[in-house]
Every structure is written in structure tokens, then in C-alpha cells.
mmCIF file with all atom_site columns, C-alpha atoms in Angstrom:
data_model
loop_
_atom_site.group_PDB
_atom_site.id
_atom_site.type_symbol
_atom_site.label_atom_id
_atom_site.label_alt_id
_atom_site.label_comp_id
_atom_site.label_asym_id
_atom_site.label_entity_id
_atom_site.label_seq_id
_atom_site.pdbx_PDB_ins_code
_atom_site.Cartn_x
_atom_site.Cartn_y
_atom_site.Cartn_z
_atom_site.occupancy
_atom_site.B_iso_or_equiv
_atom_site.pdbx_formal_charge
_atom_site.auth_seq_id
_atom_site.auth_comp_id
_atom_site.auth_asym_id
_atom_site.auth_atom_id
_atom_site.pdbx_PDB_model_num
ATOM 1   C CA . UNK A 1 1   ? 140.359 113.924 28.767 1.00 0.00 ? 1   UNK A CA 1
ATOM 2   C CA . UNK A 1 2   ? 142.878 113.992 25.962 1.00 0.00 ? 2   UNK A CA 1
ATOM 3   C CA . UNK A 1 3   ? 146.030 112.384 25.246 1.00 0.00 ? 3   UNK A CA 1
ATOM 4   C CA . UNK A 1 4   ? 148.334 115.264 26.511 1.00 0.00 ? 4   UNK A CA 1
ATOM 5   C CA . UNK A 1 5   ? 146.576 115.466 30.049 1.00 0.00 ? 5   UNK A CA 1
ATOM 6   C CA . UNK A 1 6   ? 146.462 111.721 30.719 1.00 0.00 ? 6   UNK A CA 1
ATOM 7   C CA . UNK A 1 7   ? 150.624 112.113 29.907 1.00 0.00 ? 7   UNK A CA 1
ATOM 8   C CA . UNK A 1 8   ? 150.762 114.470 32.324 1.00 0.00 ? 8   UNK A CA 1
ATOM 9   C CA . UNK A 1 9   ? 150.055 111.808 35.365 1.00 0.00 ? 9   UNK A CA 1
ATOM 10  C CA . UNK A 1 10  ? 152.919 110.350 34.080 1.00 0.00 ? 10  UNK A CA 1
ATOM 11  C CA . UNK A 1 11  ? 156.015 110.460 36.242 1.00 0.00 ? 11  UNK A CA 1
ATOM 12  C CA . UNK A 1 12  ? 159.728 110.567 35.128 1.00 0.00 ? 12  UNK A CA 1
ATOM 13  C CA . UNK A 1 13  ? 161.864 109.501 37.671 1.00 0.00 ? 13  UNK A CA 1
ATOM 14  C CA . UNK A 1 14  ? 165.561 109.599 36.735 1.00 0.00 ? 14  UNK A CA 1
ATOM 15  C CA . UNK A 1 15  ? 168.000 107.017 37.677 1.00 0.00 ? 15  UNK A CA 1
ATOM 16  C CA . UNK A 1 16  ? 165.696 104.542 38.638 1.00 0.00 ? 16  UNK A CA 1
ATOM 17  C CA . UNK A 1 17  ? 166.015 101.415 38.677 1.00 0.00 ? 17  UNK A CA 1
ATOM 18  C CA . UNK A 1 18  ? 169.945 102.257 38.501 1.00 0.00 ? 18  UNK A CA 1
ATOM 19  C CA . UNK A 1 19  ? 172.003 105.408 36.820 1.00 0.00 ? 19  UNK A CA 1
ATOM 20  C CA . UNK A 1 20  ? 170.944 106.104 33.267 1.00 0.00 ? 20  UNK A CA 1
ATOM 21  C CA . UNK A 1 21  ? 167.466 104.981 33.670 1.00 0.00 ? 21  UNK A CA 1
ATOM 22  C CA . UNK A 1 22  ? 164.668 106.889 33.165 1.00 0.00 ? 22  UNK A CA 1
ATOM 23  C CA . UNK A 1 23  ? 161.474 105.272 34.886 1.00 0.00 ? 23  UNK A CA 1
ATOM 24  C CA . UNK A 1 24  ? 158.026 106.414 33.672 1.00 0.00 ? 24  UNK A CA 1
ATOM 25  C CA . UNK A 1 25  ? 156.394 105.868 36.793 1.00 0.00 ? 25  UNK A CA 1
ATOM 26  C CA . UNK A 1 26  ? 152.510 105.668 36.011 1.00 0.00 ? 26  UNK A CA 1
ATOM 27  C CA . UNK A 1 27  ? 151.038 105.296 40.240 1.00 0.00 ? 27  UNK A CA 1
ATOM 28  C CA . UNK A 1 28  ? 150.036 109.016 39.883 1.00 0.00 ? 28  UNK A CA 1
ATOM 29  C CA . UNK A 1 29  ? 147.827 107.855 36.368 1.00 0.00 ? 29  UNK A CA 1
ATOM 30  C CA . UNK A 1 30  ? 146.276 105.040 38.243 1.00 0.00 ? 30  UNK A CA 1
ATOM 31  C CA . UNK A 1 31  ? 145.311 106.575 41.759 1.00 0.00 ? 31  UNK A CA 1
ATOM 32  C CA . UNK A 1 32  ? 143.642 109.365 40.181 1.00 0.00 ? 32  UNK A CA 1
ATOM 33  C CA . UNK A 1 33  ? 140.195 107.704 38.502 1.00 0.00 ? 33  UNK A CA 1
ATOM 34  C CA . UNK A 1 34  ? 139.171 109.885 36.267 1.00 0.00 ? 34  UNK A CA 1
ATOM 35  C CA . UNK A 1 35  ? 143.284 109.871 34.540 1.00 0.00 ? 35  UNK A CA 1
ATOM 36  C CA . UNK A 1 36  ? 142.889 105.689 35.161 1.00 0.00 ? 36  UNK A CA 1
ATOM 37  C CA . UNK A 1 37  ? 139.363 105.444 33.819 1.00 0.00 ? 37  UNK A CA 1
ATOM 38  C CA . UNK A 1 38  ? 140.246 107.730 30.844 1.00 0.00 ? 38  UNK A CA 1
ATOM 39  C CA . UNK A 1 39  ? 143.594 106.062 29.769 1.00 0.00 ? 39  UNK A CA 1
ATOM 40  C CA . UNK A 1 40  ? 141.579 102.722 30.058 1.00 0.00 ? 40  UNK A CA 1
ATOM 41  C CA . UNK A 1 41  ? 139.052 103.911 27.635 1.00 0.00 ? 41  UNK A CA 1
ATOM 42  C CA . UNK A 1 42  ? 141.065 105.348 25.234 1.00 0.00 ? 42  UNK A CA 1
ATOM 43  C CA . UNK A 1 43  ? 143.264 102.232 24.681 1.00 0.00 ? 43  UNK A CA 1
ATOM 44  C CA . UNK A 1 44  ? 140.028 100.393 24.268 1.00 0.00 ? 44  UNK A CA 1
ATOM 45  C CA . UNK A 1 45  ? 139.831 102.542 21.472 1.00 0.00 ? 45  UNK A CA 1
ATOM 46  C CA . UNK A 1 46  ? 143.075 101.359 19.802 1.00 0.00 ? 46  UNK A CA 1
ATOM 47  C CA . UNK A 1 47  ? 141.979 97.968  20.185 1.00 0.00 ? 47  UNK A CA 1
ATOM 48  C CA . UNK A 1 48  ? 138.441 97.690  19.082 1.00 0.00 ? 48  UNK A CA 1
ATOM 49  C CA . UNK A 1 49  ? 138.652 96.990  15.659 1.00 0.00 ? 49  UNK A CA 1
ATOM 50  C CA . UNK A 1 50  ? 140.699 93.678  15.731 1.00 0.00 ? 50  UNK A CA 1
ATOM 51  C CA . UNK A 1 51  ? 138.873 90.299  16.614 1.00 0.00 ? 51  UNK A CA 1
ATOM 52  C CA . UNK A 1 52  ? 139.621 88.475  19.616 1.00 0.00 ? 52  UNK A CA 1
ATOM 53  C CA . UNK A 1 53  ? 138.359 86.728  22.850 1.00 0.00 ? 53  UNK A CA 1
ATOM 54  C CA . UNK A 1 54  ? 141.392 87.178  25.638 1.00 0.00 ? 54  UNK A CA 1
ATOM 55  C CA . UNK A 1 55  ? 143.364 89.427  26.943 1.00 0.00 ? 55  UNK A CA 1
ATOM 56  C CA . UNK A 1 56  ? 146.559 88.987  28.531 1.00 0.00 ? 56  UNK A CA 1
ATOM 57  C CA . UNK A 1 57  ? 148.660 91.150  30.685 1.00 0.00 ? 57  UNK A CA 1
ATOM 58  C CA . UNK A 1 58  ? 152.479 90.985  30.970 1.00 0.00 ? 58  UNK A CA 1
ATOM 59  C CA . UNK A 1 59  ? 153.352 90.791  34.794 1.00 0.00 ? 59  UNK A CA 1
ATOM 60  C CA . UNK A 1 60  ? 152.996 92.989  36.469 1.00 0.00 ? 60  UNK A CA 1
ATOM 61  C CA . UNK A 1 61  ? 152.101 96.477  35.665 1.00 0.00 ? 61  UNK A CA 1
ATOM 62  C CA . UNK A 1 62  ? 150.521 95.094  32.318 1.00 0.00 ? 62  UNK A CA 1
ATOM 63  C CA . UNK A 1 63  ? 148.114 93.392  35.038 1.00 0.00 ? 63  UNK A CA 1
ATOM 64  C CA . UNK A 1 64  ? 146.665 96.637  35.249 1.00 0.00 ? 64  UNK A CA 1
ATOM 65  C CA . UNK A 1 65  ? 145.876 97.498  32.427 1.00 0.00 ? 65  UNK A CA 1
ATOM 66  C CA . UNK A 1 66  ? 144.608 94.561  30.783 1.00 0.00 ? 66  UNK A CA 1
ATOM 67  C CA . UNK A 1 67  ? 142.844 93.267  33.426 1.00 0.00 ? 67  UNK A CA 1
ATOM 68  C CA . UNK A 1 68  ? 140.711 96.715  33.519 1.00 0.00 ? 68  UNK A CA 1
ATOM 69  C CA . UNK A 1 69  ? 140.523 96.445  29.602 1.00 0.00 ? 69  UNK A CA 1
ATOM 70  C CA . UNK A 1 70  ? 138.936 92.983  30.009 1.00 0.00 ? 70  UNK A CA 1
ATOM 71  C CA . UNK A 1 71  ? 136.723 93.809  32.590 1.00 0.00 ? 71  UNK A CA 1
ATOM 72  C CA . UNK A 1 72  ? 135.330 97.006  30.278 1.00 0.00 ? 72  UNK A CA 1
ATOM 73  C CA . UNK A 1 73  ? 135.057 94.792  27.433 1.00 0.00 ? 73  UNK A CA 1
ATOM 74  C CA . UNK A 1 74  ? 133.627 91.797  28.952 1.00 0.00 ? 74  UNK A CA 1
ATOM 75  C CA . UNK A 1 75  ? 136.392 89.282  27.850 1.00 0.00 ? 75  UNK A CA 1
ATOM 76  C CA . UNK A 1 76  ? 138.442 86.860  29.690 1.00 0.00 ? 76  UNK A CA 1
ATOM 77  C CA . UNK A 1 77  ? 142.205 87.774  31.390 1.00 0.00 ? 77  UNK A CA 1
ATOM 78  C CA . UNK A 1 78  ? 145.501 85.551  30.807 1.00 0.00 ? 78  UNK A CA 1
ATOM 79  C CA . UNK A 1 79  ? 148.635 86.389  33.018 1.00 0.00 ? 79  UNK A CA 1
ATOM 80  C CA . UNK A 1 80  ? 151.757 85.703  31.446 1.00 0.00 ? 80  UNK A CA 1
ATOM 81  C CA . UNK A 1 81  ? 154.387 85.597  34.564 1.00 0.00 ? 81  UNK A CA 1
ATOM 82  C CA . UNK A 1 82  ? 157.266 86.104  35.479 1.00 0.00 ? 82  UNK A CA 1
ATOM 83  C CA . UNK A 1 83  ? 159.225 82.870  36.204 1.00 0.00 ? 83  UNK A CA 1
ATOM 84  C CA . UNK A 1 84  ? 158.763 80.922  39.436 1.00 0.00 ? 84  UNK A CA 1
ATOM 85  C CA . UNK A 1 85  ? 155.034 82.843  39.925 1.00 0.00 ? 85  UNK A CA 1
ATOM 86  C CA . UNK A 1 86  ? 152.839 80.371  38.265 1.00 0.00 ? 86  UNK A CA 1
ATOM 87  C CA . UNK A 1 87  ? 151.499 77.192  39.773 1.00 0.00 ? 87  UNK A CA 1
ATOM 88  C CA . UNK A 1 88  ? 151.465 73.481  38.532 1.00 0.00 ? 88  UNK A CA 1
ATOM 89  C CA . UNK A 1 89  ? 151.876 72.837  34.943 1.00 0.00 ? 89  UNK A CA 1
ATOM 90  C CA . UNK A 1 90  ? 153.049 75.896  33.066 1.00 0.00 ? 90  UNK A CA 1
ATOM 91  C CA . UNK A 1 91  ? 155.098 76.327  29.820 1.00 0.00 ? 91  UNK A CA 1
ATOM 92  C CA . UNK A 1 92  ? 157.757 78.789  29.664 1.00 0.00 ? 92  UNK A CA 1
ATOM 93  C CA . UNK A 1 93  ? 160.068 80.796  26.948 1.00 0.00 ? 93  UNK A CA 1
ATOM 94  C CA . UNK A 1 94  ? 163.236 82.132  27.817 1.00 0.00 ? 94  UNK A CA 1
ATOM 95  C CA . UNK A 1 95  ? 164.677 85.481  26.137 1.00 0.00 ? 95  UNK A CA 1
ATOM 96  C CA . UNK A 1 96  ? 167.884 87.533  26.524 1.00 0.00 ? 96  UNK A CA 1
ATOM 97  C CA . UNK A 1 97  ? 168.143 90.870  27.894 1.00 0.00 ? 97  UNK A CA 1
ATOM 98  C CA . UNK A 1 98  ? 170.730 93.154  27.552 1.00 0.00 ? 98  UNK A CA 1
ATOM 99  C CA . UNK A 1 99  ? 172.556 91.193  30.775 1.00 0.00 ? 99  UNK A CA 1
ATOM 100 C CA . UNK A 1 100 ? 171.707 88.155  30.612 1.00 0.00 ? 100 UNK A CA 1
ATOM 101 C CA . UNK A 1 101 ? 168.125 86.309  29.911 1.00 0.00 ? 101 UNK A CA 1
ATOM 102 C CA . UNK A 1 102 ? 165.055 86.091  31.646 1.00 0.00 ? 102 UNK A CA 1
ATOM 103 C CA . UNK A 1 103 ? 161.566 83.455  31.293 1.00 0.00 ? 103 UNK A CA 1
ATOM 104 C CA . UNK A 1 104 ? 158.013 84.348  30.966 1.00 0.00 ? 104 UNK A CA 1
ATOM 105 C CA . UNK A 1 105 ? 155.443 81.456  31.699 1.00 0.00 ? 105 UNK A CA 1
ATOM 106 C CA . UNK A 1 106 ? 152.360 80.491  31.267 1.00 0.00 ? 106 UNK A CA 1
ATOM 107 C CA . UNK A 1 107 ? 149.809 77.698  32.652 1.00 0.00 ? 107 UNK A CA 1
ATOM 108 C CA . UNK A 1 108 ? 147.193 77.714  30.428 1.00 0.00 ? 108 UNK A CA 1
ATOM 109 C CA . UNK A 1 109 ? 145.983 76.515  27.160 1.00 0.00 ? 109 UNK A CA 1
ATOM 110 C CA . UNK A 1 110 ? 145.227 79.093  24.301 1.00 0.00 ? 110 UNK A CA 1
ATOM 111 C CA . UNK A 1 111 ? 144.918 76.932  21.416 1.00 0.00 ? 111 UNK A CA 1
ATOM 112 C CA . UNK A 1 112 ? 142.592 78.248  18.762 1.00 0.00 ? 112 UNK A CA 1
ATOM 113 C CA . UNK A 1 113 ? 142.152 82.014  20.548 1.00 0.00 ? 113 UNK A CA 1
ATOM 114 C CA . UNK A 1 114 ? 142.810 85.179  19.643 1.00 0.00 ? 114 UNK A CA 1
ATOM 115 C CA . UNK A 1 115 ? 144.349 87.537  22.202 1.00 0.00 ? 115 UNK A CA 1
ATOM 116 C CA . UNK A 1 116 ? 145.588 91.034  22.203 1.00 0.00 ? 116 UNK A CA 1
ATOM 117 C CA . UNK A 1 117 ? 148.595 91.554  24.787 1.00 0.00 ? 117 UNK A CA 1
ATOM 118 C CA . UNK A 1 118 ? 149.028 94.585  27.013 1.00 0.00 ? 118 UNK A CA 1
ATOM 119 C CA . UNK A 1 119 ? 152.061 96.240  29.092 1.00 0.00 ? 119 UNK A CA 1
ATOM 120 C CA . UNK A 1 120 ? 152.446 99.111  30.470 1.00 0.00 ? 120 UNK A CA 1
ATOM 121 C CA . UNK A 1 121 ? 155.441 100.077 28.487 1.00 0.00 ? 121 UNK A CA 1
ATOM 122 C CA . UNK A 1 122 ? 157.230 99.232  25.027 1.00 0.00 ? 122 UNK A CA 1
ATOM 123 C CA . UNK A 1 123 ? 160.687 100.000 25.262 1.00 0.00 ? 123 UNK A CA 1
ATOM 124 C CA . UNK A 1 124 ? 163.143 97.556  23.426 1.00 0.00 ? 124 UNK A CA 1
ATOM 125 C CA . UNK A 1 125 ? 160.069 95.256  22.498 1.00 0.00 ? 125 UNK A CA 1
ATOM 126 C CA . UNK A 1 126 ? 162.297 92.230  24.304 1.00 0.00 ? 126 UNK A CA 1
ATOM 127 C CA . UNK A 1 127 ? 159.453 91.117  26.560 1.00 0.00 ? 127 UNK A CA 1
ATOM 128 C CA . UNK A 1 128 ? 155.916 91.618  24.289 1.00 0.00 ? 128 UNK A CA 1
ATOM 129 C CA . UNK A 1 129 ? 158.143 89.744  21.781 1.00 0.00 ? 129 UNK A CA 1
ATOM 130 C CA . UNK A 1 130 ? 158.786 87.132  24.145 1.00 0.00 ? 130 UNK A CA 1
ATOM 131 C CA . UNK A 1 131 ? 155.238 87.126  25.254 1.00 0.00 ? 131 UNK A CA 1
ATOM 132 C CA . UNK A 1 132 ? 153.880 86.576  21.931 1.00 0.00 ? 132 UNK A CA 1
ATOM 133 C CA . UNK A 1 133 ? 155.730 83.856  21.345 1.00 0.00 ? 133 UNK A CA 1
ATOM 134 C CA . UNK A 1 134 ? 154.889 81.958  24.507 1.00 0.00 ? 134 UNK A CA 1
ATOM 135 C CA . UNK A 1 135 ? 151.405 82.731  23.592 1.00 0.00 ? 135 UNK A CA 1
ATOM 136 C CA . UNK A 1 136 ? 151.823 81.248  20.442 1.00 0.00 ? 136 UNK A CA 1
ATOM 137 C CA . UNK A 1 137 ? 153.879 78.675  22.186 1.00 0.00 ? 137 UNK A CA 1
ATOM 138 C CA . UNK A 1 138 ? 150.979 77.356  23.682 1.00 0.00 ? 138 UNK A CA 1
ATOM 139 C CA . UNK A 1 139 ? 148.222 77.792  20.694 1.00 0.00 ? 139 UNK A CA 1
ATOM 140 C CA . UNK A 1 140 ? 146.999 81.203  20.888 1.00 0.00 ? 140 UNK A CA 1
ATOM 141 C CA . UNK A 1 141 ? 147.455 83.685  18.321 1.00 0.00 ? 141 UNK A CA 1
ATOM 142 C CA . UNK A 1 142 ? 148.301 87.194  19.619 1.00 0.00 ? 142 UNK A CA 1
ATOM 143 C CA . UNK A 1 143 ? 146.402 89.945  16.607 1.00 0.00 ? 143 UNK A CA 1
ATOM 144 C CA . UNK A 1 144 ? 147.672 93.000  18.531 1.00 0.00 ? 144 UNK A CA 1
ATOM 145 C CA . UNK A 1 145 ? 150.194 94.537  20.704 1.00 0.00 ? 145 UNK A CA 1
ATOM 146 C CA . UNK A 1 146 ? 148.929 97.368  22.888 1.00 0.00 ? 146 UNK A CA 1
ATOM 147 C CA . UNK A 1 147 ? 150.986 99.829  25.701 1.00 0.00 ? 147 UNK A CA 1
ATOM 148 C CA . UNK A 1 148 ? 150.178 102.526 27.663 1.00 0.00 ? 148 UNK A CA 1
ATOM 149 C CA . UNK A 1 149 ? 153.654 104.469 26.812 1.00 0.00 ? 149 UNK A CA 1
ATOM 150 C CA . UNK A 1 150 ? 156.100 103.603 24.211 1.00 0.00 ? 150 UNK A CA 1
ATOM 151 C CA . UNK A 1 151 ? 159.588 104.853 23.746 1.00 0.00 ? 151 UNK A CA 1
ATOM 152 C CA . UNK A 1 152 ? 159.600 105.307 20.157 1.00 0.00 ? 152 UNK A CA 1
ATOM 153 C CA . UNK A 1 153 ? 163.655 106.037 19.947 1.00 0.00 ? 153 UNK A CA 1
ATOM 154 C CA . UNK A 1 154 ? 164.528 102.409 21.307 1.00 0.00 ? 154 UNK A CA 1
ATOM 155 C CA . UNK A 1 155 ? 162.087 101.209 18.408 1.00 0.00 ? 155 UNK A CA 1
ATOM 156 C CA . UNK A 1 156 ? 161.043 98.049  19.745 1.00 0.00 ? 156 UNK A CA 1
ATOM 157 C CA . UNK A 1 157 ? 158.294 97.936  17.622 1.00 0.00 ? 157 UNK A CA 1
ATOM 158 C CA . UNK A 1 158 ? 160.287 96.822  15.343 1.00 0.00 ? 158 UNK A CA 1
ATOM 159 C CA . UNK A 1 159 ? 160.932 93.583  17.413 1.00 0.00 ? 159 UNK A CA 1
ATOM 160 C CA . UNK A 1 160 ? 157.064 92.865  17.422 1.00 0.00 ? 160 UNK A CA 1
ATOM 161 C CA . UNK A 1 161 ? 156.126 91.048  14.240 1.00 0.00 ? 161 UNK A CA 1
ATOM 162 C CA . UNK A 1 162 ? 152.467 92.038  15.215 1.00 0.00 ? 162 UNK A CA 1
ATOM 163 C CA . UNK A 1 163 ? 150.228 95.264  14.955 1.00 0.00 ? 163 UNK A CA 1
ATOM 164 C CA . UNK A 1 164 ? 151.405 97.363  17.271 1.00 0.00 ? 164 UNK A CA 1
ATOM 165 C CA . UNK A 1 165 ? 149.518 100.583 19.489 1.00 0.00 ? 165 UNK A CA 1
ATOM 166 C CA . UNK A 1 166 ? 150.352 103.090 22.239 1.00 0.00 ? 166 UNK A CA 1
ATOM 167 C CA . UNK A 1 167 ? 148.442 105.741 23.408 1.00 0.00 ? 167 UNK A CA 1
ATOM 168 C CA . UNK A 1 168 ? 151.563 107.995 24.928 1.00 0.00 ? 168 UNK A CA 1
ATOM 169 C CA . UNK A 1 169 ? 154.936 108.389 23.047 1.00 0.00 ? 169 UNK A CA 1
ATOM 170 C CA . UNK A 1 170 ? 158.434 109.473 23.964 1.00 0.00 ? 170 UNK A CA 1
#
């Protein structure tokens, strides 16, 4: 399956979450196994030439995809949260949005490891720059960035001081 058909399981739904948005609604990619398996696979491919032993997943449709990316590469799964989500001791980072600022946290230790980090989507690069510093935060060292989609005209790759890959841009 190539790039182009896996893009086409991709919803746009306008005005969503509120007016102006565009939402790139991925629940037709995932239901549909072959589109999942396929878009699973090829980011594998983006990601197999760095070194590392984790992957984490930004909450929550990040979950997704990394989880399924550690599972086909037999390596272990971190969940950076949202705030408020994570039991007992946890460390957190707090970043501004556009309104305000949210937290990301995390409750374990990563010292000495090597991660990639997945989402769903790039768009501003606010949150997987966040991310990677909580990871770093707690020890870990994040070697790669890695989406599904990324909305190359908001250029939040530029936000990301690490290597950066998507399979589907807009």
C-alpha cells in the first residue's frame, strides 16, 4: 500500500474542535487493518536506522501508534500523559499554547535510554517539543521525532531540535 492510499483513510473534518479548525481525523486509517497495519509498517521504516530501546507515545492518539510500533519491533512503551492521568510519583513540564499552557507528565525513569517519540500529528511542534524535554527531564534522550501526518505550513519542525519524520504531509 503506498503513501497516497494510506492518506486517503484520512479524514478532514472542518471546524472541529471549534471554527477554523481543520481535524485530520485518522478512525477510518485505524479500523481498516490492512490501512492500520500498512501505516504502522511504513513508519517503522522511517525509524529503523536510529538506535534506541523505548518508545513513547504522546497521549492519546500517539498511544496508537507507538504502542503498535513497539509491539512490531519488540521494544518497550513509555506514556507521556496528559496532566492529572498518571499515578504516584510522576514529573511533569509545563508549556504554553496559543491560550494559555498545558503539562505533560511522566512517572518513570529514563535515565541512560534512548527513545524515539511518536504522535499522531505535528502541527505547531508545541507538544513533541514539550515531550522531549520531559523525556530528557527525567534522563532519557529522545534520537527521533516521528508522526503519522504533519502540517508542513505551521512548520513545527522547526520547534523540534531533534530528527524529525512523517509519513503523510499537508
Amino acid at each position: 500500500m503506498e503513501i497516497a492510499e494510506i492518506e486517503s483513510y484520512v479524514s478532514k473534518i472542518p471546524d472541529y474542535p471549534k471554527p477554523g479548525i481543520l481535524f485530520y481525523d485518522i478512525s477510518s486509517l485505524i479500523i481498516e487493518k490492512k490501512a492500520f497495519y500498512n501505516s504502522i509498517e511504513l513508519l517503522i521504516d522511517l525509524v529503523k536506522k536510529y538506535q534506541f530501546e523505548l518508545i513513547a507515545g504522546i497521549d492519546a492518539r500517539g498511544f496508537i501508534f507507538a504502542s503498535a510500533i513497539a509491539h512490531s519491533m519488540k521494544k518497550g512503551f513509555v506514556m507521556i500523559r496528559k496532566k492529572n492521568k498518571l499515578p504516584g510519583k510522576k514529573i511533569s513540564y509545563e508549556y504554553n499554547l496559543e491560550y494559555g499552557s498545558d503539562k505533560l507528565e511522566l512517572n518513570v525513569d529514563l535515565s541512560n535510554k534512548k527513545l524515539i517519540l511518536v504522535d499522531d500529528l505535528l502541527a505547531t511542534g508545541g507538544t513533541a517539543n514539550a515531550a522531549t524535554k520531559l523525556i530528557k527531564k527525567s534522563g532519557g534522550e529522545v534520537c527521533c521525532f516521528v508522526s503519522l501526518i504533519e502540517l508542513d505550513f505551521l512548520e513545527g519542525r522547526k520547534k523540534i531540535e531533534i530528527p524529525t519524520e512523517s509519513l503523510i504531509h499537508y
